[in-house]
mmCIF file of C-alpha atoms in Angstrom:
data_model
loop_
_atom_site.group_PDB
_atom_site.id
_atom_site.type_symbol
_atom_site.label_atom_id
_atom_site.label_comp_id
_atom_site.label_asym_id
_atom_site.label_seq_id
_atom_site.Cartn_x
_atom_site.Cartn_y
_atom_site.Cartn_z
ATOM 1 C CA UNK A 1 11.073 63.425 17.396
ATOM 2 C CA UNK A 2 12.442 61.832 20.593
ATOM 3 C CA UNK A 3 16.029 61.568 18.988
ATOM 4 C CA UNK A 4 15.968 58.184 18.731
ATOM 5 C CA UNK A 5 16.941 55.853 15.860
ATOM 6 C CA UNK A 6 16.719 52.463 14.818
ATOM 7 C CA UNK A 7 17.632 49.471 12.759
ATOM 8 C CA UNK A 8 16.851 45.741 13.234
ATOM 9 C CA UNK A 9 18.860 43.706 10.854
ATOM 10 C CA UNK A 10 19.116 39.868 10.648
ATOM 11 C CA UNK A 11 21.343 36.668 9.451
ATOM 12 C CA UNK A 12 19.953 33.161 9.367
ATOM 13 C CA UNK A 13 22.376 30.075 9.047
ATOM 14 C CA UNK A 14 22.710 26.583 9.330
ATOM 15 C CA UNK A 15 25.533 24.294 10.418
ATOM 16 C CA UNK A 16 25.528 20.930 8.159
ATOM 17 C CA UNK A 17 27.844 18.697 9.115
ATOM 18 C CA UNK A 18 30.571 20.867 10.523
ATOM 19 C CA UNK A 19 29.751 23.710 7.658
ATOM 20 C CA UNK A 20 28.676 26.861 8.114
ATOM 21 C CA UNK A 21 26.044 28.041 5.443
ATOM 22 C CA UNK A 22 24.115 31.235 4.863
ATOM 23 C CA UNK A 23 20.139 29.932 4.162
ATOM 24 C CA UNK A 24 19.152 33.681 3.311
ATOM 25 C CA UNK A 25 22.256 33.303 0.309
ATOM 26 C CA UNK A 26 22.447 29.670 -0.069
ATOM 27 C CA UNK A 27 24.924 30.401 -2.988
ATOM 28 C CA UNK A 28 27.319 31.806 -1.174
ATOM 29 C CA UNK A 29 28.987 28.508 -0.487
ATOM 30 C CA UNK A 30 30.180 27.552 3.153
ATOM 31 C CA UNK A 31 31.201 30.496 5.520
ATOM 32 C CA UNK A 32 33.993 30.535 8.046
ATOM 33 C CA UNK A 33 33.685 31.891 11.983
ATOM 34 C CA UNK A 34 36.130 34.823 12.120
ATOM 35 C CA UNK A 35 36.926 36.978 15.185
ATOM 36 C CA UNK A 36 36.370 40.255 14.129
ATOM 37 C CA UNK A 37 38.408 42.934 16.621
ATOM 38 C CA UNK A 38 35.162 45.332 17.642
ATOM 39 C CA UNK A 39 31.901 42.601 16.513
ATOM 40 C CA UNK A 40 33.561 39.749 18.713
ATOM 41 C CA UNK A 41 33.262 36.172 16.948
ATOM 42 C CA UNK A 42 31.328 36.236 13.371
ATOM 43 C CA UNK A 43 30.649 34.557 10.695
ATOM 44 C CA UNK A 44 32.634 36.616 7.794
ATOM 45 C CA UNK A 45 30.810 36.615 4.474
ATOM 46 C CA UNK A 46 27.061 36.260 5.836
ATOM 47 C CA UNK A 47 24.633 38.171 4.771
ATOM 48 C CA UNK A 48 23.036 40.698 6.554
ATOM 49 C CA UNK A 49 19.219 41.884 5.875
ATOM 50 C CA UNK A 50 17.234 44.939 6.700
ATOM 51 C CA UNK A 51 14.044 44.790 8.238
ATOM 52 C CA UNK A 52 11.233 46.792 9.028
ATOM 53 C CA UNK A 53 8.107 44.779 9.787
ATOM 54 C CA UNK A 54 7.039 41.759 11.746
ATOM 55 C CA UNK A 55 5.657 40.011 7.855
ATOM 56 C CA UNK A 56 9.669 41.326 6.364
ATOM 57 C CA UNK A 57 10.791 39.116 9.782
ATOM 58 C CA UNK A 58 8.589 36.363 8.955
ATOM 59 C CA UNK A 59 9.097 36.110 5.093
ATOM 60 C CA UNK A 60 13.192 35.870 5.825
ATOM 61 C CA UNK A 61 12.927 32.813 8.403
ATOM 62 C CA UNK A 62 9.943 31.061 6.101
ATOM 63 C CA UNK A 63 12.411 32.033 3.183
ATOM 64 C CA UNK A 64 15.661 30.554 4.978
ATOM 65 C CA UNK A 65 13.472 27.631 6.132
ATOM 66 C CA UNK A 66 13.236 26.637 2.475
ATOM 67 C CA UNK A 67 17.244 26.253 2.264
ATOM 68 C CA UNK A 68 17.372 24.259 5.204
ATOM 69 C CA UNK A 69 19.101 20.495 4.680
ATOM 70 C CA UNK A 70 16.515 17.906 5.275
ATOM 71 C CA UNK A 71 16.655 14.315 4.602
ATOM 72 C CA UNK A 72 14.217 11.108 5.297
ATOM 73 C CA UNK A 73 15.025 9.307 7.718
ATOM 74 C CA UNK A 74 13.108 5.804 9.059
ATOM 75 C CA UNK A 75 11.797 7.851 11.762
ATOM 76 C CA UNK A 76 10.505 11.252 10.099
ATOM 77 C CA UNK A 77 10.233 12.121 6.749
ATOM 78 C CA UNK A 78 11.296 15.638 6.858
ATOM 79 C CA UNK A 79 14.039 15.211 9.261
ATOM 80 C CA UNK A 80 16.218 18.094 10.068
ATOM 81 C CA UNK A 81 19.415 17.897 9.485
ATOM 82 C CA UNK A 82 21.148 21.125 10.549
ATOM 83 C CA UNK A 83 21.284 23.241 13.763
ATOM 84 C CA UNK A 84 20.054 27.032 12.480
ATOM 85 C CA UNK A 85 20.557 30.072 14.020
ATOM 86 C CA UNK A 86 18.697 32.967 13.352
ATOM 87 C CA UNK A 87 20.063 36.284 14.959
ATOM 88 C CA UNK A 88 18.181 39.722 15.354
ATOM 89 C CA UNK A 89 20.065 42.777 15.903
ATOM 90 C CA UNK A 90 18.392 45.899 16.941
ATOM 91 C CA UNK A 91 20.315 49.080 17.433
ATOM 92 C CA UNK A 92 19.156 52.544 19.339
ATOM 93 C CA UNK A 93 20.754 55.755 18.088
ATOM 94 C CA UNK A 94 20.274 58.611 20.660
ATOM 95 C CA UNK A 95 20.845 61.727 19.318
ATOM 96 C CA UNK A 96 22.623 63.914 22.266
ATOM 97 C CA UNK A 97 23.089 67.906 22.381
ATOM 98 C CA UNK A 98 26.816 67.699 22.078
ATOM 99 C CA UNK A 99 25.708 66.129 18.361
ATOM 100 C CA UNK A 100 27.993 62.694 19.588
ATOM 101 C CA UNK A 101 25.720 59.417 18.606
ATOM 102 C CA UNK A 102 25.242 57.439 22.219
ATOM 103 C CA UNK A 103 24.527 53.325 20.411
ATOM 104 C CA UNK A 104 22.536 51.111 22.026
ATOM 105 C CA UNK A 105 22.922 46.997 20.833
ATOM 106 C CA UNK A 106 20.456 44.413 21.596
ATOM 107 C CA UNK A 107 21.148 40.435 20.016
ATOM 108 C CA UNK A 108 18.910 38.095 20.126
ATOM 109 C CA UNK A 109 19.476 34.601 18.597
ATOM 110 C CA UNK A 110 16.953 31.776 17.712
ATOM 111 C CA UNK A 111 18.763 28.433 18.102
ATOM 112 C CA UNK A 112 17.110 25.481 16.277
ATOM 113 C CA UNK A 113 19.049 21.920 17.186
ATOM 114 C CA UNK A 114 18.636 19.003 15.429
ATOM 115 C CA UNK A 115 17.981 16.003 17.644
ATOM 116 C CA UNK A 116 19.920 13.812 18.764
ATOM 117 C CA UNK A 117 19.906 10.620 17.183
ATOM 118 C CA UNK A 118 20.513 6.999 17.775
ATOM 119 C CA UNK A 119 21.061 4.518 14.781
ATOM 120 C CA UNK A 120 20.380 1.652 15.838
ATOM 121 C CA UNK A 121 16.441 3.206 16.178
ATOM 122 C CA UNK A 122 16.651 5.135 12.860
ATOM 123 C CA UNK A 123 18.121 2.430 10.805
ATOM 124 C CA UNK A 124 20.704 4.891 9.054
ATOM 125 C CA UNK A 125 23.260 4.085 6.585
ATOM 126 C CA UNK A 126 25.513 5.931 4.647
ATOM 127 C CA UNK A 127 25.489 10.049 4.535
ATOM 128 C CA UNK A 128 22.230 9.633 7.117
ATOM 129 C CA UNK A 129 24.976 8.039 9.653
ATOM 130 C CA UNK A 130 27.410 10.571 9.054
ATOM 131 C CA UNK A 131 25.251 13.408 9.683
ATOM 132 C CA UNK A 132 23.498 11.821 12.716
ATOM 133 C CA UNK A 133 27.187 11.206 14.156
ATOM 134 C CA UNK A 134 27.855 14.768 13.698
ATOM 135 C CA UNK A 135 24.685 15.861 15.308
ATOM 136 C CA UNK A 136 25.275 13.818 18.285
ATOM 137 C CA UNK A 137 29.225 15.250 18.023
ATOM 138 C CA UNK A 138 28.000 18.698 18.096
ATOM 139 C CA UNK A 139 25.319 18.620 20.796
ATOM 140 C CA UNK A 140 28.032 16.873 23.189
ATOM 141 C CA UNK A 141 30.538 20.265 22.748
ATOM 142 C CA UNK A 142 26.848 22.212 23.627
ATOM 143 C CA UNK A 143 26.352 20.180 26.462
ATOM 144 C CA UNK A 144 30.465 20.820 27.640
ATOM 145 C CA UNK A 145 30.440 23.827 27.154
ATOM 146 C CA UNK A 146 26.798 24.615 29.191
ATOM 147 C CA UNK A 147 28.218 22.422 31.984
ATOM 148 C CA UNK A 148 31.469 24.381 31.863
ATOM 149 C CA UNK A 149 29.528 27.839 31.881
ATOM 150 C CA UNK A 150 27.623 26.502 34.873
ATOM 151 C CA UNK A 151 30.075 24.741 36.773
ATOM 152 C CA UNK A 152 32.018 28.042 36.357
ATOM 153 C CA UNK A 153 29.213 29.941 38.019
ATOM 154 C CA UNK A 154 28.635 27.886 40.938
ATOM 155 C CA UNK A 155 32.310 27.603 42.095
ATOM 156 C CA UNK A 156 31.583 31.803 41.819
ATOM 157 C CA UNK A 157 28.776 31.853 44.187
#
């Protein structure tokens, strides 16, 4: 053995409407974002699964897909209503003489948005219009905050 270790582990979730919630433990109820002192900003209460396989991988996004919020809408029947985030962690263990554990952290996250919606075009009443107003609300603060980030690193260059 080469001394090396690893573990990929994932969390899928969904924000509805301003509310976090876990589609891998849909029971769960809504989550809160925490900042956590050594993992940065998290979501506390989420749940965290193993994996070992590419088909474990699959099964827990087609699995999470199921828990998704989706509602009709004039325009397409199975309408997303929910930005999801799947993240996969992997970590490296390396073994070193001296018997200390050097860790090695990779993230990568899978952003689904919903679209943006106008509705005047999708003829939304009711809970459709709130949602599609909180859509539009939340891709806005995306769309600050990637102009900030970029703004930010021209005036570095």
């Amino acid at each position: 053995s080469d001394g090396k270790r690893f573990r990929v582990s994932l969390t899928y979730l969904e924000v509805y409407n301003e509310n976090i919630r876990d589609l891998l433990n849909p029971a769960s109820g809504y989550l809160d974002l925490r900042e956590d002192p050594v993992k940065g900003v998290c979501v506390a209460g989420i749940t965290e699964f193993s994996t070992t396989t590419v088909e474990d991988t699959m099964d827990l996004l087609h699995r999470g897909n199921l828990n998704r919020t989706v509602e009709p809408t004039k325009k397409n029947e199975t309408s997303s209503r929910s930005h999801a985030v799947m993240q996969i962690v992997v970590e490296q263990r390396d073994r070193t003489a001296d018997v200390s554990e050097q860790v090695r952290v990779g993230k990568l996250s899978l952003i689904d948005l919903a679209g943006s919606e106008r509705a005047s075009a999708t003829d939304n009443r009711g809970a459709r219009l709130v949602e599609g107003a909180n859509i539009n609300r939340s891709l806005l603060a995306l769309a600050n905050c990637i102009n900030a980030l970029a703004t930010e690193s021209e005036a570095q260059s």
